[in-house]
């Protein structure tokens, strides 16, 4: 009898231990919890096209929101290739969520269905298509469980290809420099270049490609270029560090340009510093740098860098 009682206590302790070790971020079938199912486990989206919908159903409504997480687990598409929305939040690896990004999905209380819109982000890449496979699982306090047989979703992304000139001008990154504080003592300061540097992009003889004060500057819908010769100018519009640097710091940038989905090239330059002349307030003045030239013949592009070297051609 004593041995039987001891065995019962041992089994109870092991059960408590097993439950305590269960990961709240996993989906465990539980008849007392509503079951979440993915209705369509494969969708296709087009760059610059409308969003496609991942449809979810919930076996029964509950009085609390249902917390889920959508994580990319395979495929050649990266986060920069798509947007996930639908009452959710993007988690970057920089937020400490782990080595891969994820998306928090919240089904509002009382709902038995939910939509997760997924849209593709247009770019200059010439790849034909890309794919990402997501896994949906329960998280938070585990108010529900996701049916394991419907927990993966494949998203196919069709590349956009058209005759429009497109460009992406990037200068993200941090810079650390020294300055003198109010007590005339030397200190160091780290700042983001996007917060203190403004670039524009000008295509001669047509006009501004991008000049929105955004970082990066992007325009993938500039329009078709007629046959002829074009000059691509990067314009350092303004530099305004938080303090006065004791020595100039470098401001590198990267320019990707071409015909959307057909031909593109990326050029990297390090020609500006924090004391370089700028073009503010009118623009197109001393901050100009001829970064590339484009010859269009019969609609086909030939792109050369600042040295005149052909770097891409149709």
CSV table of C-alpha atoms in Angstrom, one decimal:
chain,number,residue,atom,x,y,z
A,1,UNK,CA,0.0,0.0,0.0
A,2,UNK,CA,2.9,2.3,0.9
A,3,UNK,CA,4.6,1.6,-2.4
A,4,UNK,CA,1.3,2.3,-4.3
A,5,UNK,CA,1.0,5.7,-2.5
A,6,UNK,CA,4.6,6.5,-3.3
A,7,UNK,CA,4.1,5.7,-7.0
A,8,UNK,CA,1.0,7.9,-7.1
A,9,UNK,CA,3.0,10.8,-5.6
A,10,UNK,CA,5.8,10.2,-8.0
A,11,UNK,CA,3.5,10.2,-11.0
A,12,UNK,CA,1.8,13.4,-9.8
A,13,UNK,CA,5.2,15.1,-9.4
A,14,UNK,CA,6.3,14.1,-12.9
A,15,UNK,CA,3.1,15.3,-14.4
A,16,UNK,CA,3.5,18.7,-12.7
A,17,UNK,CA,7.1,18.9,-13.9
A,18,UNK,CA,6.1,18.0,-17.5
A,19,UNK,CA,3.4,20.6,-17.6
A,20,UNK,CA,5.7,23.2,-16.1
A,21,UNK,CA,8.3,22.5,-18.8
A,22,UNK,CA,5.9,22.9,-21.7
A,23,UNK,CA,6.8,25.8,-24.0
A,24,UNK,CA,4.1,28.4,-24.1
A,25,UNK,CA,5.2,29.3,-27.7
A,26,UNK,CA,4.1,25.9,-29.0
A,27,UNK,CA,0.7,24.6,-30.1
A,28,UNK,CA,-0.5,21.7,-28.1
A,29,UNK,CA,-3.9,20.1,-29.0
A,30,UNK,CA,-6.3,20.7,-26.1
A,31,UNK,CA,-10.0,19.9,-26.3
A,32,UNK,CA,-10.6,22.8,-23.9
A,33,UNK,CA,-9.0,25.4,-26.2
A,34,UNK,CA,-10.3,26.7,-29.6
A,35,UNK,CA,-8.5,25.3,-32.6
A,36,UNK,CA,-7.1,27.6,-35.2
A,37,UNK,CA,-6.9,26.3,-38.8
A,38,UNK,CA,-5.3,27.9,-41.9
A,39,UNK,CA,-7.9,27.6,-44.7
A,40,UNK,CA,-5.6,28.3,-47.6
A,41,UNK,CA,-2.0,27.0,-47.2
A,42,UNK,CA,-0.7,28.4,-50.5
A,43,UNK,CA,-1.1,31.9,-51.9
A,44,UNK,CA,0.5,33.8,-54.8
A,45,UNK,CA,1.2,37.5,-54.8
A,46,UNK,CA,2.6,39.9,-57.5
A,47,UNK,CA,5.1,42.7,-56.9
A,48,UNK,CA,3.2,46.0,-57.0
A,49,UNK,CA,0.0,44.0,-57.0
A,50,UNK,CA,-2.9,43.6,-54.5
A,51,UNK,CA,-2.4,41.7,-51.3
A,52,UNK,CA,-3.4,38.1,-51.0
A,53,UNK,CA,-5.2,36.8,-47.9
A,54,UNK,CA,-4.3,34.0,-45.5
A,55,UNK,CA,-7.6,33.0,-44.0
A,56,UNK,CA,-7.8,31.6,-40.5
A,57,UNK,CA,-10.8,30.0,-38.8
A,58,UNK,CA,-11.3,29.5,-35.0
A,59,UNK,CA,-13.4,26.5,-33.8
A,60,UNK,CA,-15.2,28.7,-31.3
A,61,UNK,CA,-15.1,32.3,-30.0
A,62,UNK,CA,-13.6,33.2,-26.7
A,63,UNK,CA,-13.6,36.3,-24.6
A,64,UNK,CA,-9.9,37.1,-25.0
A,65,UNK,CA,-7.8,37.9,-28.0
A,66,UNK,CA,-5.9,35.0,-29.5
A,67,UNK,CA,-2.1,35.6,-29.8
A,68,UNK,CA,-0.3,33.8,-32.7
A,69,UNK,CA,3.1,34.2,-34.3
A,70,UNK,CA,3.9,33.8,-38.0
A,71,UNK,CA,7.5,32.9,-38.7
A,72,UNK,CA,9.3,32.4,-42.0
A,73,UNK,CA,11.0,28.9,-41.9
A,74,UNK,CA,12.2,28.4,-45.4
A,75,UNK,CA,12.3,29.8,-49.0
A,76,UNK,CA,14.5,32.3,-50.8
A,77,UNK,CA,12.4,35.4,-50.2
A,78,UNK,CA,13.6,37.8,-47.4
A,79,UNK,CA,11.6,40.2,-45.2
A,80,UNK,CA,12.4,43.0,-47.6
A,81,UNK,CA,10.4,41.2,-50.3
A,82,UNK,CA,7.0,41.2,-48.6
A,83,UNK,CA,4.6,42.9,-46.0
A,84,UNK,CA,2.5,41.0,-43.5
A,85,UNK,CA,-0.4,42.9,-41.9
A,86,UNK,CA,-3.7,42.2,-40.3
A,87,UNK,CA,-3.6,43.4,-36.7
A,88,UNK,CA,0.0,42.2,-36.3
A,89,UNK,CA,3.4,43.5,-35.3
A,90,UNK,CA,6.8,42.8,-37.0
A,91,UNK,CA,9.5,41.5,-34.7
A,92,UNK,CA,13.0,42.1,-36.0
A,93,UNK,CA,16.0,40.0,-34.8
A,94,UNK,CA,17.3,43.3,-33.5
A,95,UNK,CA,14.4,43.3,-31.0
A,96,UNK,CA,15.9,40.2,-29.3
A,97,UNK,CA,13.3,37.8,-30.6
A,98,UNK,CA,15.9,35.4,-32.0
A,99,UNK,CA,17.9,34.9,-35.2
A,100,UNK,CA,15.0,35.2,-37.6
A,101,UNK,CA,12.1,37.7,-37.8
A,102,UNK,CA,8.5,37.0,-37.0
A,103,UNK,CA,5.1,38.6,-37.1
A,104,UNK,CA,2.8,38.7,-34.1
A,105,UNK,CA,-0.8,38.0,-35.2
A,106,UNK,CA,-3.7,38.9,-32.9
A,107,UNK,CA,-7.2,37.6,-33.5
A,108,UNK,CA,-9.6,39.9,-31.6
A,109,UNK,CA,-11.8,38.5,-28.9
A,110,UNK,CA,-15.1,37.0,-29.9
A,111,UNK,CA,-14.0,36.2,-33.5
A,112,UNK,CA,-14.1,32.9,-35.3
A,113,UNK,CA,-12.3,34.0,-38.4
A,114,UNK,CA,-9.4,36.2,-39.3
A,115,UNK,CA,-7.5,37.5,-42.3
A,116,UNK,CA,-3.8,38.1,-42.7
A,117,UNK,CA,-3.0,40.2,-45.8
A,118,UNK,CA,0.3,39.6,-47.4
A,119,UNK,CA,1.7,41.8,-50.1
A,120,UNK,CA,4.8,41.9,-52.2
A,121,UNK,CA,7.3,44.8,-52.2
A,122,UNK,CA,8.4,45.8,-55.7
A,123,UNK,CA,12.2,46.0,-56.3
A,124,UNK,CA,14.7,46.0,-59.1
A,125,UNK,CA,15.7,42.4,-58.7
A,126,UNK,CA,15.6,40.4,-61.9
A,127,UNK,CA,14.8,37.1,-60.4
A,128,UNK,CA,11.7,35.4,-61.9
A,129,UNK,CA,10.0,34.5,-58.6
A,130,UNK,CA,10.6,33.9,-54.9
A,131,UNK,CA,9.0,31.8,-52.2
A,132,UNK,CA,8.7,32.0,-48.5
A,133,UNK,CA,7.2,29.3,-46.2
A,134,UNK,CA,5.6,30.5,-42.9
A,135,UNK,CA,4.8,28.5,-39.8
A,136,UNK,CA,1.8,29.7,-37.7
A,137,UNK,CA,1.8,28.7,-34.0
A,138,UNK,CA,0.2,29.7,-30.7
A,139,UNK,CA,2.1,32.1,-28.4
A,140,UNK,CA,1.5,34.3,-25.4
A,141,UNK,CA,-0.7,32.6,-22.8
A,142,UNK,CA,-1.7,29.8,-25.2
A,143,UNK,CA,-5.3,30.7,-25.5
A,144,UNK,CA,-5.6,28.4,-28.5
A,145,UNK,CA,-3.8,25.8,-30.4
A,146,UNK,CA,-3.0,25.7,-34.2
A,147,UNK,CA,-3.9,22.5,-36.0
A,148,UNK,CA,-0.4,21.1,-36.9
A,149,UNK,CA,-1.7,19.8,-40.2
A,150,UNK,CA,-2.5,23.3,-41.4
A,151,UNK,CA,0.2,25.3,-39.7
A,152,UNK,CA,2.4,26.0,-42.7
A,153,UNK,CA,1.7,28.5,-45.5
A,154,UNK,CA,3.6,28.8,-48.8
A,155,UNK,CA,3.7,32.3,-50.3
A,156,UNK,CA,4.8,32.5,-54.0
A,157,UNK,CA,6.0,36.0,-55.1
A,158,UNK,CA,5.9,36.8,-58.8
A,159,UNK,CA,8.6,39.3,-59.9
A,160,UNK,CA,7.4,42.6,-61.5
A,161,UNK,CA,9.1,43.4,-64.8
A,162,UNK,CA,8.2,46.6,-66.8
A,163,UNK,CA,9.8,49.4,-68.8
A,164,UNK,CA,10.0,51.9,-65.9
A,165,UNK,CA,13.3,53.3,-64.7
A,166,UNK,CA,13.8,52.7,-61.0
A,167,UNK,CA,16.4,53.6,-58.4
A,168,UNK,CA,17.2,53.0,-54.8
A,169,UNK,CA,19.6,55.3,-52.9
A,170,UNK,CA,20.7,54.0,-49.5
A,171,UNK,CA,23.0,55.5,-46.8
A,172,UNK,CA,21.8,53.8,-43.6
A,173,UNK,CA,24.3,53.1,-40.8
A,174,UNK,CA,25.8,54.6,-37.8
A,175,UNK,CA,28.8,56.9,-37.5
A,176,UNK,CA,30.9,57.7,-34.4
A,177,UNK,CA,32.8,60.9,-34.1
A,178,UNK,CA,34.5,63.1,-31.5
A,179,UNK,CA,33.5,66.6,-30.4
A,180,UNK,CA,34.1,69.1,-27.6
A,181,UNK,CA,31.5,69.4,-25.0
A,182,UNK,CA,30.5,72.5,-23.1
A,183,UNK,CA,33.5,72.0,-20.7
A,184,UNK,CA,35.8,71.9,-23.7
A,185,UNK,CA,36.4,68.2,-23.1
A,186,UNK,CA,36.5,65.6,-25.9
A,187,UNK,CA,33.6,63.2,-26.1
A,188,UNK,CA,32.4,60.7,-28.7
A,189,UNK,CA,28.9,60.5,-30.1
A,190,UNK,CA,27.3,57.8,-32.3
A,191,UNK,CA,24.5,58.9,-34.6
A,192,UNK,CA,22.5,57.4,-37.4
A,193,UNK,CA,23.3,58.8,-40.8
A,194,UNK,CA,19.7,58.7,-41.8
A,195,UNK,CA,18.9,61.1,-39.0
A,196,UNK,CA,21.5,63.7,-40.0
A,197,UNK,CA,22.1,63.3,-43.7
A,198,UNK,CA,19.8,64.0,-46.6
A,199,UNK,CA,20.4,62.8,-50.2
A,200,UNK,CA,18.4,63.4,-53.4
A,201,UNK,CA,18.6,61.7,-56.8
A,202,UNK,CA,18.5,63.6,-60.1
A,203,UNK,CA,18.3,62.3,-63.6
A,204,UNK,CA,19.6,64.7,-66.2
A,205,UNK,CA,17.9,65.9,-68.4
A,206,UNK,CA,14.6,64.7,-67.1
A,207,UNK,CA,14.3,65.7,-63.4
A,208,UNK,CA,14.3,64.5,-59.8
A,209,UNK,CA,14.0,60.8,-59.4
A,210,UNK,CA,13.7,61.0,-55.7
A,211,UNK,CA,13.8,63.9,-53.3
A,212,UNK,CA,11.4,63.2,-50.5
A,213,UNK,CA,13.7,63.6,-47.5
A,214,UNK,CA,13.2,59.8,-46.8
A,215,UNK,CA,15.9,57.4,-46.0
A,216,UNK,CA,16.4,55.5,-48.2
A,217,UNK,CA,15.2,57.3,-51.3
A,218,UNK,CA,13.2,55.0,-53.6
A,219,UNK,CA,11.4,55.4,-56.9
A,220,UNK,CA,10.4,52.3,-58.9
A,221,UNK,CA,7.8,54.0,-60.9
A,222,UNK,CA,9.6,56.9,-62.5
A,223,UNK,CA,8.4,55.9,-66.0
A,224,UNK,CA,9.9,54.8,-69.3
A,225,UNK,CA,13.0,56.5,-70.6
A,226,UNK,CA,13.1,57.5,-74.2
A,227,UNK,CA,16.1,56.6,-76.3
A,228,UNK,CA,19.0,58.9,-75.4
A,229,UNK,CA,21.8,59.6,-72.9
A,230,UNK,CA,21.1,60.3,-69.2
A,231,UNK,CA,23.3,61.3,-66.3
A,232,UNK,CA,22.4,60.1,-62.8
A,233,UNK,CA,23.4,62.6,-60.1
A,234,UNK,CA,23.5,61.9,-56.4
A,235,UNK,CA,22.9,65.2,-54.6
A,236,UNK,CA,24.1,65.7,-51.0
A,237,UNK,CA,21.4,68.0,-49.9
A,238,UNK,CA,22.2,68.5,-46.3
A,239,UNK,CA,24.4,67.3,-43.4
A,240,UNK,CA,23.5,68.3,-39.9
A,241,UNK,CA,25.3,66.2,-37.2
A,242,UNK,CA,24.1,66.7,-33.6
A,243,UNK,CA,27.5,68.2,-32.6
A,244,UNK,CA,30.4,69.7,-34.4
A,245,UNK,CA,32.9,66.9,-35.3
A,246,UNK,CA,36.5,67.4,-34.5
A,247,UNK,CA,37.3,65.6,-37.8
A,248,UNK,CA,35.1,65.0,-40.8
A,249,UNK,CA,33.4,61.6,-40.9
A,250,UNK,CA,32.7,59.6,-44.1
A,251,UNK,CA,29.2,59.4,-45.6
A,252,UNK,CA,29.2,56.3,-47.9
A,253,UNK,CA,26.1,55.5,-50.0
A,254,UNK,CA,24.9,52.8,-52.3
A,255,UNK,CA,22.9,53.3,-55.5
A,256,UNK,CA,20.9,50.6,-57.2
A,257,UNK,CA,19.4,51.5,-60.5
A,258,UNK,CA,18.0,50.0,-63.7
A,259,UNK,CA,14.8,48.9,-65.4
A,260,UNK,CA,12.4,47.3,-63.0
A,261,UNK,CA,12.7,43.6,-63.0
A,262,UNK,CA,14.7,43.5,-66.2
A,263,UNK,CA,18.2,44.9,-65.5
A,264,UNK,CA,19.9,46.5,-62.5
A,265,UNK,CA,23.2,47.2,-60.9
A,266,UNK,CA,24.4,48.4,-57.6
A,267,UNK,CA,27.2,51.0,-57.2
A,268,UNK,CA,28.9,51.9,-53.9
A,269,UNK,CA,30.7,55.1,-53.4
A,270,UNK,CA,32.5,56.8,-50.5
A,271,UNK,CA,33.0,60.3,-51.9
A,272,UNK,CA,31.3,62.5,-49.3
A,273,UNK,CA,32.3,63.6,-45.8
A,274,UNK,CA,30.5,65.6,-43.1
A,275,UNK,CA,32.3,68.8,-44.3
A,276,UNK,CA,31.5,68.2,-48.0
A,277,UNK,CA,29.7,71.1,-49.8
A,278,UNK,CA,25.9,70.6,-49.8
A,279,UNK,CA,23.1,71.7,-52.1
A,280,UNK,CA,20.7,73.1,-49.5
A,281,UNK,CA,18.5,75.1,-49.5
A,282,UNK,CA,17.8,75.1,-53.3
A,283,UNK,CA,19.3,71.7,-54.3
A,284,UNK,CA,21.3,70.8,-57.4
A,285,UNK,CA,24.3,72.9,-56.3
A,286,UNK,CA,27.6,72.0,-54.7
A,287,UNK,CA,26.5,68.6,-53.4
A,288,UNK,CA,26.2,67.0,-56.8
A,289,UNK,CA,28.1,63.9,-57.8
A,290,UNK,CA,27.8,62.1,-61.2
A,291,UNK,CA,27.3,58.5,-60.0
A,292,UNK,CA,26.3,56.8,-63.3
A,293,UNK,CA,25.3,57.3,-66.9
A,294,UNK,CA,22.6,55.5,-68.9
A,295,UNK,CA,22.4,55.0,-72.6
A,296,UNK,CA,19.0,53.9,-73.9
A,297,UNK,CA,18.9,52.5,-77.4
A,298,UNK,CA,15.9,50.7,-78.8
A,299,UNK,CA,14.6,50.7,-75.2
A,300,UNK,CA,17.6,48.8,-74.0
A,301,UNK,CA,19.8,50.1,-71.2
A,302,UNK,CA,23.6,50.3,-71.0
A,303,UNK,CA,24.7,51.6,-67.5
A,304,UNK,CA,28.2,52.9,-66.7
A,305,UNK,CA,29.6,53.9,-63.4
A,306,UNK,CA,31.3,57.2,-62.4
A,307,UNK,CA,34.5,56.1,-64.2
A,308,UNK,CA,32.7,55.4,-67.4
A,309,UNK,CA,33.0,51.6,-67.1
A,310,UNK,CA,30.0,49.7,-68.3
A,311,UNK,CA,28.6,47.7,-65.4
A,312,UNK,CA,25.3,46.4,-66.9
A,313,UNK,CA,23.7,46.1,-70.3
A,314,UNK,CA,20.7,44.5,-71.9
